[in-house]
Amino acid sequence: MIFFLYGKDDYRRQSRRRELISELRKKYPKLVLGKFDLASEEEALNFEEFAKGQSLFSEKKLAITENAFELNDKKAAELFKELSARKDLAVIISEKDKPGKALDFLAKLPTAEKFDNLEGAEWAAYARKLAKEEGAEMSPGAARLLFGLYLGNSWGLVTELKKLSGLGKKTIEEKDVEGLGLERALEYWPLLNSLKSPNLEARLWALKKLSDQNEQAAKTFNIWAASAKNKAESFAAYDVLIKSGKLEYEEALLGLAIG
């Protein structure tokens, strides 16, 4: 059996990998575990030997891989197809990118799970879950600020939540989030405010700078929408177009900046 985990959200993907390992260890107390970086030719050979060999002392083996896509595509496809049918072996493959054509069957396995960066309501719900797990009770304003700054960035959010929970406060307020001294916040918010400028050139310049800094368009759209009460109808109209697949967030931001 192969568990294929893939997607840009490293934190959620690696959390799921830890869960799978824990579940398999609980189910099979004598589980034999091996970890292999397949970017290494030696470890790739060790992985194949481990996976194909029979265990005399355990009913189940677990192989955890890194850099699985470093293997030759054709050889990897043959090997993984063979291993996916094994009942005495579990393999966990965790990769950021989608598999290439030769390995695209991995994403179609019933045990495959995709971990894209979350947006919108899904991100808000997951961010609240992380805050609860870290013991950081957030005021609505603090949540909007922090969750907006780290939209889709689970690792970054968890890092800041740990800092905030360490304050020992019953409720985290906006000033506590601002007190983190986040460099990205200092760079991001002035640019966001420039999008509200009455000057068209200033708005377009800010939009370009945000793009140059690889800021997520969805993040900017949602934070700008929350603070632009005078343009609520325009944001609502663009939101419908985005969710219906007629526009991308980048196109919506450009339309809002020009309009």
XYZ file of C-alpha atoms in Angstrom:
259
model
C 0.000 0.000 0.000
C 1.194 3.475 -0.844
C 0.061 6.646 0.915
C 0.729 9.543 -1.454
C 0.617 13.008 0.126
C 1.252 16.013 -2.091
C 0.725 19.768 -2.253
C 2.269 23.130 -1.388
C 1.084 23.225 2.235
C 4.091 21.603 3.892
C 2.725 21.949 7.419
C -0.573 20.160 6.814
C 1.112 17.556 4.620
C 3.804 16.739 7.172
C 1.238 16.730 9.990
C -0.726 14.120 8.074
C 2.425 12.078 7.574
C 3.025 12.045 11.337
C -0.593 10.977 11.891
C -0.228 8.075 9.457
C 2.976 6.885 11.125
C 1.290 7.038 14.544
C -1.782 5.172 13.270
C 0.305 2.402 11.706
C 2.478 2.025 14.807
C -0.620 1.705 16.951
C -2.194 -0.848 14.604
C 1.013 -2.865 14.174
C 3.047 -2.838 17.430
C 5.919 -4.758 15.768
C 6.044 -2.427 12.768
C 9.490 -2.248 11.142
C 10.189 1.314 9.990
C 12.731 2.620 7.501
C 13.430 6.161 6.253
C 14.999 6.761 2.848
C 16.129 9.854 0.931
C 15.734 8.713 -2.654
C 17.919 11.546 -3.948
C 20.813 9.359 -2.753
C 21.628 6.453 -5.058
C 22.735 4.344 -2.097
C 19.546 5.035 -0.130
C 17.441 4.370 -3.219
C 18.993 0.900 -3.425
C 18.463 0.409 0.314
C 14.820 1.411 -0.091
C 14.254 -1.128 -2.849
C 15.940 -3.846 -0.805
C 13.905 -2.929 2.280
C 10.639 -2.765 0.353
C 11.041 -6.003 -1.579
C 12.565 -8.041 1.228
C 10.530 -10.243 3.522
C 10.477 -9.500 7.243
C 10.905 -12.487 9.581
C 9.868 -10.655 12.731
C 7.013 -8.376 11.727
C 3.704 -8.577 9.922
C 4.136 -5.067 8.512
C 6.892 -2.764 7.302
C 6.705 0.983 6.751
C 8.988 2.900 4.385
C 9.024 6.696 4.639
C 10.539 8.397 1.607
C 11.947 11.804 0.762
C 12.615 13.080 -2.772
C 10.770 10.214 -4.431
C 10.636 12.112 -7.716
C 14.432 12.008 -7.935
C 14.180 8.413 -9.116
C 14.136 7.630 -12.811
C 10.480 8.066 -13.810
C 10.142 4.751 -15.635
C 11.889 2.748 -12.937
C 9.994 4.550 -10.168
C 6.652 3.905 -11.896
C 7.367 0.173 -12.173
C 8.588 -0.038 -8.585
C 5.753 1.951 -7.008
C 3.094 0.080 -8.993
C 4.540 -3.177 -7.706
C 4.728 -1.923 -4.105
C 1.205 -0.468 -4.131
C -0.162 -4.031 -4.353
C 1.816 -5.295 -1.345
C -0.228 -5.920 1.802
C 2.735 -6.443 4.112
C 4.269 -3.070 3.236
C 3.199 0.538 3.598
C 5.051 3.347 1.829
C 4.515 7.018 2.621
C 5.497 9.389 -0.185
C 5.255 13.080 0.697
C 6.058 15.599 -2.053
C 5.358 19.280 -2.638
C 4.836 18.974 -6.393
C 2.412 16.996 -8.516
C 3.812 13.793 -9.991
C 4.936 13.748 -13.609
C 3.120 11.796 -16.298
C 4.838 8.489 -15.521
C 3.836 8.717 -11.871
C 0.446 10.413 -12.162
C -1.223 7.161 -11.072
C -0.041 8.009 -7.536
C -2.468 10.938 -7.339
C -5.308 8.603 -8.371
C -4.711 6.089 -5.593
C -7.549 5.873 -3.033
C -4.969 6.646 -0.351
C -3.730 9.823 -2.091
C -4.337 13.156 -0.314
C -3.794 16.648 -1.706
C -2.696 19.577 0.473
C -3.055 22.826 -1.446
C -2.694 26.149 0.371
C -6.088 26.939 1.867
C -8.047 30.104 1.106
C -11.224 31.852 2.191
C -13.520 30.111 4.668
C -11.416 26.926 4.645
C -8.341 28.882 5.689
C -10.233 30.777 8.394
C -11.615 27.538 9.857
C -8.212 25.826 9.791
C -6.470 28.887 11.262
C -8.978 28.939 14.142
C -8.300 25.235 14.704
C -4.552 25.862 14.890
C -5.069 28.769 17.288
C -7.144 26.520 19.566
C -4.512 23.776 19.452
C -1.818 26.281 20.423
C -3.951 27.704 23.234
C -4.113 31.174 21.675
C -7.594 32.639 22.209
C -7.908 35.397 19.606
C -10.122 38.470 19.548
C -11.957 38.891 16.191
C -9.676 41.776 15.213
C -6.498 39.913 16.125
C -7.675 36.845 14.211
C -8.457 38.859 11.068
C -5.061 40.537 11.202
C -2.943 37.450 11.874
C -4.896 35.025 9.692
C -4.854 37.547 6.854
C -1.113 38.111 7.068
C -0.441 34.386 6.923
C -3.123 33.398 4.453
C -2.241 29.894 3.213
C 1.048 29.870 5.163
C 0.401 27.271 7.854
C 4.018 27.042 9.026
C 4.268 30.802 9.482
C 0.943 30.984 11.290
C 1.825 28.213 13.742
C 5.161 29.900 14.485
C 3.443 33.172 15.393
C 0.672 31.424 17.340
C 3.291 29.754 19.526
C 4.775 33.167 20.291
C 1.354 34.608 21.115
C 0.335 31.682 23.324
C 3.563 32.220 25.251
C 2.322 35.657 26.310
C 0.032 33.930 28.793
C -2.898 36.210 27.990
C -6.501 35.074 28.212
C -7.340 36.791 24.905
C -4.900 37.900 22.204
C -5.711 41.406 20.940
C -4.704 43.242 17.753
C -1.982 45.149 19.590
C -0.403 41.830 20.598
C -0.231 40.744 16.958
C 1.199 44.116 15.959
C 3.712 43.757 18.794
C 5.257 40.728 17.098
C 7.154 43.175 14.886
C 6.502 41.201 11.730
C 8.673 42.487 8.908
C 6.174 41.336 6.309
C 3.473 43.300 8.108
C 5.577 46.451 7.991
C 6.108 45.967 4.251
C 2.643 44.692 3.425
C 0.267 47.107 5.135
C 1.631 50.343 3.652
C 1.263 48.777 0.194
C -2.271 47.674 1.004
C -3.104 51.191 2.154
C -1.699 52.532 -1.128
C -4.320 50.481 -2.968
C -6.892 52.791 -1.372
C -5.137 55.926 -2.618
C -7.234 58.356 -4.740
C -4.258 58.441 -7.136
C -4.448 55.796 -9.899
C -0.685 55.662 -10.373
C -0.184 55.002 -6.655
C -2.723 52.177 -6.724
C -1.133 50.522 -9.762
C 2.358 50.930 -8.282
C 1.256 49.269 -5.030
C -0.348 46.413 -6.952
C 2.863 45.845 -8.928
C 5.001 45.887 -5.764
C 2.739 43.317 -4.119
C 3.053 41.130 -7.192
C 6.847 41.553 -7.281
C 7.003 40.406 -3.647
C 4.985 37.286 -4.541
C 2.175 38.219 -2.193
C -0.836 35.962 -2.750
C -3.500 37.764 -4.750
C -6.246 35.948 -2.829
C -4.809 37.188 0.459
C -4.696 40.813 -0.753
C -8.217 40.595 -2.172
C -9.695 39.290 1.088
C -7.866 41.695 3.400
C -8.622 44.669 1.170
C -12.277 43.608 0.976
C -12.538 43.459 4.770
C -11.309 47.044 5.142
C -12.949 48.713 2.110
C -16.532 49.192 3.262
C -17.149 51.819 0.581
C -16.410 49.267 -2.148
C -18.325 46.349 -0.646
C -20.589 45.949 -3.681
C -17.659 45.910 -6.092
C -15.831 43.302 -4.023
C -18.972 41.178 -3.801
C -19.414 41.300 -7.587
C -15.795 40.345 -8.207
C -16.038 37.582 -5.603
C -18.912 36.001 -7.544
C -16.895 36.149 -10.780
C -13.862 34.562 -9.078
C -15.845 31.744 -7.485
C -17.612 31.016 -10.775
C -14.230 30.663 -12.499
C -14.699 33.674 -14.782
C -11.877 35.704 -13.222
C -8.635 35.106 -11.370
C -7.818 37.045 -8.185
C -5.071 38.939 -10.039
C -7.577 40.165 -12.640
C -10.023 41.202 -9.949
C -7.346 43.208 -8.117
C -6.405 45.015 -11.305
C -10.054 45.854 -11.999
C -10.519 47.171 -8.469
C -7.326 49.230 -8.667
C -8.367 50.807 -11.960
C -12.013 51.290 -11.009
